[in-house]
CSV table of C-alpha atoms in Angstrom, one decimal:
chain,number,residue,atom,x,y,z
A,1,UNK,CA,74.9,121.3,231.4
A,2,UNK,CA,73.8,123.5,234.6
A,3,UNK,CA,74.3,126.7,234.1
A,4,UNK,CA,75.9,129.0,236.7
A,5,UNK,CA,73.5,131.4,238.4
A,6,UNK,CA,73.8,135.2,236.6
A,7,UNK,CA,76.2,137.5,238.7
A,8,UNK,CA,73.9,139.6,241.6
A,9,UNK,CA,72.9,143.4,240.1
A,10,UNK,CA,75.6,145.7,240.9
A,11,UNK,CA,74.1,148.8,243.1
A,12,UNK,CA,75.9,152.3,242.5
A,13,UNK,CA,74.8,154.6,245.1
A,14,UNK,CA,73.8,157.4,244.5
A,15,UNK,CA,76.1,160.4,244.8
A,16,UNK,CA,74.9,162.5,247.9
A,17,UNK,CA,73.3,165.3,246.7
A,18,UNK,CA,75.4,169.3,247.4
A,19,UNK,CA,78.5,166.2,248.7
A,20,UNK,CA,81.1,169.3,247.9
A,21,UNK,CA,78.9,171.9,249.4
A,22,UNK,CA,78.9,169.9,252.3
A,23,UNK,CA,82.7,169.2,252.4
A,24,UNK,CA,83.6,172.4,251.9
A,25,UNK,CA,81.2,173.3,254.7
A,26,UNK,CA,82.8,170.8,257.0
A,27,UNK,CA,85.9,172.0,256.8
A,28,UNK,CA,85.2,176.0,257.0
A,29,UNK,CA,83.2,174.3,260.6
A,30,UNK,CA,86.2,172.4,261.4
A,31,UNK,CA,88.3,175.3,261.4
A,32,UNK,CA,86.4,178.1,263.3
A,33,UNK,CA,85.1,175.3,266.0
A,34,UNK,CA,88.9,174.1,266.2
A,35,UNK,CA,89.9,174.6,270.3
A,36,UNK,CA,92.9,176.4,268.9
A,37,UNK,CA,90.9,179.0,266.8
A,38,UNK,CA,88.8,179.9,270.4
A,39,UNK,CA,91.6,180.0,272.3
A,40,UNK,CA,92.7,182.2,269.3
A,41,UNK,CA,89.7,184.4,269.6
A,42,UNK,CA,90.0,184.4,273.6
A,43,UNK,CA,93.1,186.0,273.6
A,44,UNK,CA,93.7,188.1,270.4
A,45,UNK,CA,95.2,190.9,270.5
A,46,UNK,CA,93.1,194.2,269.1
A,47,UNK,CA,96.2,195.8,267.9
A,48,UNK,CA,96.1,195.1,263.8
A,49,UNK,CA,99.6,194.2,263.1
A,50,UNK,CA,101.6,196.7,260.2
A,51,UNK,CA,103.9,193.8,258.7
A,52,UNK,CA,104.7,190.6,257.6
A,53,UNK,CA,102.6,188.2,259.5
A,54,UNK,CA,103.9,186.1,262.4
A,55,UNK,CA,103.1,183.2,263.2
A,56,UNK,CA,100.8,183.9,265.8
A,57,UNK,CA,98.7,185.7,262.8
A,58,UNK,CA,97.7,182.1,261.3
A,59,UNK,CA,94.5,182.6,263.3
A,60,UNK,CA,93.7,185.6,261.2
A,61,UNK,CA,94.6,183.7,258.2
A,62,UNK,CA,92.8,181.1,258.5
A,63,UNK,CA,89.4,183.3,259.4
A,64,UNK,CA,90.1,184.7,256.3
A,65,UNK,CA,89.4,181.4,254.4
A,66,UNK,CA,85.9,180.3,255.8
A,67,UNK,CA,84.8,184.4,255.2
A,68,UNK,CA,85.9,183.5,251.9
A,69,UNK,CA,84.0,180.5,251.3
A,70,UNK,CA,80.4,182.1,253.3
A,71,UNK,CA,81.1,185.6,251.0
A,72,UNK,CA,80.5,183.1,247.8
A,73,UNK,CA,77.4,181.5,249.3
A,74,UNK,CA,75.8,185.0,250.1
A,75,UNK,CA,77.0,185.7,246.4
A,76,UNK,CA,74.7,182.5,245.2
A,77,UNK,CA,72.0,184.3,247.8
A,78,UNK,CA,72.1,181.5,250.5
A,79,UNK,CA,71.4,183.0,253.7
A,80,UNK,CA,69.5,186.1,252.3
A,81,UNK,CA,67.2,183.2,250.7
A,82,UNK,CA,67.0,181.1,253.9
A,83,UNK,CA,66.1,184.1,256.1
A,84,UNK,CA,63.5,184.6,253.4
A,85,UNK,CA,62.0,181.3,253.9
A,86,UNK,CA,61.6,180.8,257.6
A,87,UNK,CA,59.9,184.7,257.6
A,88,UNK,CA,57.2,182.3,255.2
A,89,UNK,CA,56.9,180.0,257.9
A,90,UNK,CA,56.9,182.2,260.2
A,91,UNK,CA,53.9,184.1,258.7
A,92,UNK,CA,52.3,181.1,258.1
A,93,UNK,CA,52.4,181.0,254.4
A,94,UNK,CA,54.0,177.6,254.3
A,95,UNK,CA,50.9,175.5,255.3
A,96,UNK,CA,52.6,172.4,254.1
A,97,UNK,CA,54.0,170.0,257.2
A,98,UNK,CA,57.6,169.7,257.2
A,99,UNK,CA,57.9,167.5,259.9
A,100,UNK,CA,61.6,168.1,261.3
A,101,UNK,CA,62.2,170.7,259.3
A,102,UNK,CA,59.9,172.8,261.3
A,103,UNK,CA,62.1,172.8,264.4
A,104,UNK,CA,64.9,174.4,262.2
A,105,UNK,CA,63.5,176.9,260.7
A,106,UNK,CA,61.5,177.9,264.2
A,107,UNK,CA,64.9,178.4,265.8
A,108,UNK,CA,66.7,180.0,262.8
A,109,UNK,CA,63.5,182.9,262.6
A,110,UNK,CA,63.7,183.2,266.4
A,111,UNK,CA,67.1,183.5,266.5
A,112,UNK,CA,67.2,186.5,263.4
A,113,UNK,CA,67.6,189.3,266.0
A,114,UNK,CA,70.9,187.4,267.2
A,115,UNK,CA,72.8,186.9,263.5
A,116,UNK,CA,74.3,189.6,261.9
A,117,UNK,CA,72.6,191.7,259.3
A,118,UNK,CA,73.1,191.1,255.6
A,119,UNK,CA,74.6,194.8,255.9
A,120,UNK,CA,76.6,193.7,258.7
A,121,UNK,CA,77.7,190.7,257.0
A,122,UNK,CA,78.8,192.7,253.9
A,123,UNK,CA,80.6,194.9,256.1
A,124,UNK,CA,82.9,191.7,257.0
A,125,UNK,CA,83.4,190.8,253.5
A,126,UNK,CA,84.1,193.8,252.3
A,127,UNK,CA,87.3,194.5,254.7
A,128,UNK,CA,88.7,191.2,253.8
A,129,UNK,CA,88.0,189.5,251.0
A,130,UNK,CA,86.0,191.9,248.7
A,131,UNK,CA,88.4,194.5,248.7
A,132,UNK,CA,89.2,195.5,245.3
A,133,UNK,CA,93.0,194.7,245.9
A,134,UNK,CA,92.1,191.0,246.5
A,135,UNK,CA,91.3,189.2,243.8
A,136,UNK,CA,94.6,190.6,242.0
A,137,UNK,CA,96.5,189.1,244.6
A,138,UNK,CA,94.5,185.8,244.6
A,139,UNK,CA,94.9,185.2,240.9
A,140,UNK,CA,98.5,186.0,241.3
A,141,UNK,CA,98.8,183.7,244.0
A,142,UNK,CA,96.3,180.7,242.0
A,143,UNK,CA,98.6,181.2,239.3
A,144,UNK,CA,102.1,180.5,241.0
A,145,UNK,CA,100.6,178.0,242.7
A,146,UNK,CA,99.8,176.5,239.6
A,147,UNK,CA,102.9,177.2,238.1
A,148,UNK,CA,104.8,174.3,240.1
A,149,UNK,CA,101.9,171.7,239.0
A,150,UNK,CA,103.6,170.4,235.8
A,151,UNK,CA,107.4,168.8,235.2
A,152,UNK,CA,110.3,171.2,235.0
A,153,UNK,CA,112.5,171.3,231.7
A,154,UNK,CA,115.4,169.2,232.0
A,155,UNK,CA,117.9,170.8,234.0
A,156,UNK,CA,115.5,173.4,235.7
A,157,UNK,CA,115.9,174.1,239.4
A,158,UNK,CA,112.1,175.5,240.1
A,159,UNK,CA,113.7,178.0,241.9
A,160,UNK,CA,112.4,180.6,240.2
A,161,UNK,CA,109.0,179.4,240.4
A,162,UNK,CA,109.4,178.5,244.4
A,163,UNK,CA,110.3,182.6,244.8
A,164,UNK,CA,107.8,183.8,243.0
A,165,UNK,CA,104.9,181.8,244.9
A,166,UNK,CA,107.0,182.4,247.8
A,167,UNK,CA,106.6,186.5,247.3
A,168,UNK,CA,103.1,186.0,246.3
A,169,UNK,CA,102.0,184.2,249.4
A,170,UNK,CA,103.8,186.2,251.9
A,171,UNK,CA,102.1,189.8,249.8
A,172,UNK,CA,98.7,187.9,250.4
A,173,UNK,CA,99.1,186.8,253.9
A,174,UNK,CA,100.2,190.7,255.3
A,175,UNK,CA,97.3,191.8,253.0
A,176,UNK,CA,94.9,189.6,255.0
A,177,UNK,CA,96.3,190.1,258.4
A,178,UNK,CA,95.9,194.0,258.5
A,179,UNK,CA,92.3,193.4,257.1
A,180,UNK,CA,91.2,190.2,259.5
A,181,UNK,CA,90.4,192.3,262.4
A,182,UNK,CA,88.9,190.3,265.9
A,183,UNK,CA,85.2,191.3,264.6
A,184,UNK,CA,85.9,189.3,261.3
A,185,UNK,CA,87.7,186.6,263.0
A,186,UNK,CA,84.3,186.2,265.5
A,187,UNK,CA,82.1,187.1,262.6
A,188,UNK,CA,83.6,184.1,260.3
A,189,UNK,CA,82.6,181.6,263.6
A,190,UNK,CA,79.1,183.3,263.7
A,191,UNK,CA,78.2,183.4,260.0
A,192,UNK,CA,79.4,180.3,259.0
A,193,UNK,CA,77.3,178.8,261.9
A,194,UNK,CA,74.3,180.1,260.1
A,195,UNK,CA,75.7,178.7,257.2
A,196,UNK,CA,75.0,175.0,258.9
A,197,UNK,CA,71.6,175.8,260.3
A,198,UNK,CA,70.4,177.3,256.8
A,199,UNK,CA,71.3,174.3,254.9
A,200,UNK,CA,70.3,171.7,257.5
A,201,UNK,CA,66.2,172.8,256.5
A,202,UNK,CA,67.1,174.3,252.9
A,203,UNK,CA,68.4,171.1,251.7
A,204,UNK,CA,65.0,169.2,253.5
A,205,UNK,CA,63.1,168.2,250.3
A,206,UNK,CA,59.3,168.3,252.0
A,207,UNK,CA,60.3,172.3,252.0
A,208,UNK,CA,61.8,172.0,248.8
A,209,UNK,CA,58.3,170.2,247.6
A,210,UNK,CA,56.1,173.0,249.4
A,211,UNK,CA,58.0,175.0,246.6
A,212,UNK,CA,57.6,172.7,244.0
A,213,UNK,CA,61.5,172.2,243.7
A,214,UNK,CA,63.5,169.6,244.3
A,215,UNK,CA,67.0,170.5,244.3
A,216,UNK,CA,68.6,173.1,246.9
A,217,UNK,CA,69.8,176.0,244.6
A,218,UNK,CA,66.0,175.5,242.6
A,219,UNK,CA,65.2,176.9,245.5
A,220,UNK,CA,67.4,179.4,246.0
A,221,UNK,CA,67.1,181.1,243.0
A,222,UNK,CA,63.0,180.6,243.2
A,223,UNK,CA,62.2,182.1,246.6
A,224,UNK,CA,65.3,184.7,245.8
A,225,UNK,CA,64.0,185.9,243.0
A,226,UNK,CA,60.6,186.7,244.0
A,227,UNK,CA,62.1,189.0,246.8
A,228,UNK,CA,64.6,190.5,244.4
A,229,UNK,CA,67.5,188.8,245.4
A,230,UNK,CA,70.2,188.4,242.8
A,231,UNK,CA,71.0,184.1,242.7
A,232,UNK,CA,72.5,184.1,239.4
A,233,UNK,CA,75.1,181.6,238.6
A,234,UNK,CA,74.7,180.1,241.9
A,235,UNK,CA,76.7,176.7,241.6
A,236,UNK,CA,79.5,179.1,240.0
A,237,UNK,CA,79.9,180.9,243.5
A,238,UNK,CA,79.9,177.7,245.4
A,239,UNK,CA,82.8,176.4,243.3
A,240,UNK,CA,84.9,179.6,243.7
A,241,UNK,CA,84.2,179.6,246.9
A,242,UNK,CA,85.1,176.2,247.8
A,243,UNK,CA,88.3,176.5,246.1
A,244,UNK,CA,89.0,180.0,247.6
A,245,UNK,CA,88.7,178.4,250.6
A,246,UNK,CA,91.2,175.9,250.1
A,247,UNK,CA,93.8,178.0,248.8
A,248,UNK,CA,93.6,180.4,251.7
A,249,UNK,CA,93.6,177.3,254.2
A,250,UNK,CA,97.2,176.4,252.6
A,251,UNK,CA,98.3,180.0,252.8
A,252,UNK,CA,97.5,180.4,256.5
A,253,UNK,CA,99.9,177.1,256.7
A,254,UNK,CA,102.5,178.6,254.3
A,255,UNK,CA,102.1,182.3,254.4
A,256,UNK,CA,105.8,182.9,252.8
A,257,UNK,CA,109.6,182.6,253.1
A,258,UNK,CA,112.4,183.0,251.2
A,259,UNK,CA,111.1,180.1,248.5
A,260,UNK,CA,108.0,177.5,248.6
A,261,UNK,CA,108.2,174.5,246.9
A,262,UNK,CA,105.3,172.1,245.4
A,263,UNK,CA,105.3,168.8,244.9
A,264,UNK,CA,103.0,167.2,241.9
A,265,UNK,CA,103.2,163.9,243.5
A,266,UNK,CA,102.0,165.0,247.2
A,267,UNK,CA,98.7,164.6,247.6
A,268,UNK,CA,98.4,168.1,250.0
A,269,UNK,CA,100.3,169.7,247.7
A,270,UNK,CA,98.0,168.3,244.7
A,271,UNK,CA,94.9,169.2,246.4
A,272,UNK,CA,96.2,173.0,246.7
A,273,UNK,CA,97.4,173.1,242.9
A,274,UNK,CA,93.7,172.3,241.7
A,275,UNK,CA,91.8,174.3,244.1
A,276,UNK,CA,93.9,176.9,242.7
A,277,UNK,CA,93.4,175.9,238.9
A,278,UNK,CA,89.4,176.0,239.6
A,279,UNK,CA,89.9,179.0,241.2
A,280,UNK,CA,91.3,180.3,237.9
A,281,UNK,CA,88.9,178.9,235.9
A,282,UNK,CA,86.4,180.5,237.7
A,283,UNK,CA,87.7,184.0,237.1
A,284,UNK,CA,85.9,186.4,234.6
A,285,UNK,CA,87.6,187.2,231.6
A,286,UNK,CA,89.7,190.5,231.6
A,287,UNK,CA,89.9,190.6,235.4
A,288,UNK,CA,93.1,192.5,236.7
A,289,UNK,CA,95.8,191.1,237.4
A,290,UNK,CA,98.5,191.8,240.5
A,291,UNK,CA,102.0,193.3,240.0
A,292,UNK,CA,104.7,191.3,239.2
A,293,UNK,CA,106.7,192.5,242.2
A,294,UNK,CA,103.4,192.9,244.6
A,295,UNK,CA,103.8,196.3,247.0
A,296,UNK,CA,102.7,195.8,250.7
A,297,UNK,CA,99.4,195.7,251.0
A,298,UNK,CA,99.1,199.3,253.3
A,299,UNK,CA,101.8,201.5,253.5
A,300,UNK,CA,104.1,200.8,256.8
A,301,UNK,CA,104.9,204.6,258.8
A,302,UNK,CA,108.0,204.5,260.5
């Protein structure tokens, strides 16, 4: 009896290493290089607006997600870290070769007088999405969002559920249009721009080697912490701010009406209820929490 040949190896490939770094990275590019967003930019008008958000605010809204997701990554100390290490090969410290890797961080030193500051940049993040009044409202909004992800009782409408998200959303969106000035919507192009160039050498494992790392955030916190940056909990930041991200994309889709409804079973509407839920997760214990009836988010003169 011949025996049948054994079965070939299965090959598994290998995950690709930061894959939701990257993603979320993709999209926060996809949506400040978007044509709409520059004609957007082109043409906005300087006058912040002192109500609801209308529809031509979504442009403000959706700047607001991408400052978001590159306020987490200065959080994890990305770009102070990155500026850090092409000032090394700039000096000449680095004596390693880095074959392409050399070209990038070339132009991102040369171009350091052209970014904004790390003051500047807080600046940004402050106005919008460091403000003290935000993450209330987030987590308000994360949990009413999450509130529609599991099945109603038997005989339940949801309606009371689809207001409250509704009110939520529409509190959060004219919070984030009075605070997502022009500056912030240019700013959110610009920074996460530097975003991309940082990561395309920081992720280049010859300079990871010259530092006797291999792995991104290894580095990170390394060269961070011998300048005295603070990288703690780095892949913590990236989470939240990949979810943030997400859930402030859907808002600047949905930013309120009389009732919003989920559903479970829609993949976009899915994707939005566990950004949310990772949001949460991510949130320290004994943070505040919003109003159940939210006020505007700056008081409206007559």
């Amino acid at each position: 009896m011949r025996l049948a040949a054994p079965p070939l190896p299965i090959r598994v490939p290998p995950a690709r290493r930061d894959a939701a770094l990257l993603l979320a990275l993709e999209l926060a590019l996809a949506t400040v290089q978007a044509p709409a967003y520059a004609r957007a930019v082109a043409g906005i008008d300087f006058d912040l607006p002192d109500a609801a958000p209308a529809p031509e605010d979504r442009t403000r809204l959706e700047a607001a997600a991408p400052l978001y997701f590159a306020s987490a990554l200065e959080r994890a100390g990305l770009l102070p870290t990155a500026e850090l290490v092409a000032g090394l090969f700039a000096s000449g410290t680095i004596t390693q070769p880095l074959g392409p890797a050399e070209r990038l961080l070339h132009d991102f030193w040369r171009r350091r007088r052209e970014r904004l500051s790390a003051g500047e940049r807080e600046a940004v993040y402050a106005r919008v999405v460091c403000d003290p009044q935000f993450e209330p409202m987030m987590r308000a909004l994360c949990e009413a969002i999450g509130a529609q992800a599991g099945p109603l009782p038997p005989g339940a409408s949801g309606l009371r559920e689809q207001v409250a998200l509704a009110t939520h959303a529409q509190a959060m969106a004219a919070f984030l249009a009075q605070r997502v000035d022009p500056m912030a919507v240019m700013a959110a192009r610009e920074i996460v721009g530097d975003i991309n160039a940082a990561l395309a050498f920081m992720r280049d494992r010859r300079l990871q080697a010259a530092f006797a790392v291999n792995d991104l955030w290894r580095l990170v916190e390394l060269a961070g912490s011998k300048a005295g940056i603070p990288t703690g909990s780095a892949l913590q930041h990236v989470e939240r701010g990949r979810s943030g991200q997400g859930v402030l994309l859907w808002l600047a889709a949905h930013p309120g009406g009389a009732a919003l409804a989920l559903d479970p079973a829609a993949p976009q509407d899915v994707e939005v209820m566990v950004a949310a839920q990772r949001w949460l997760a991510s949130v320290p214990a004994g943070a505040p929490r919003a109003p159940l009836y939210p006020q505007p988010a700056l008081p409206l003169v007559a």
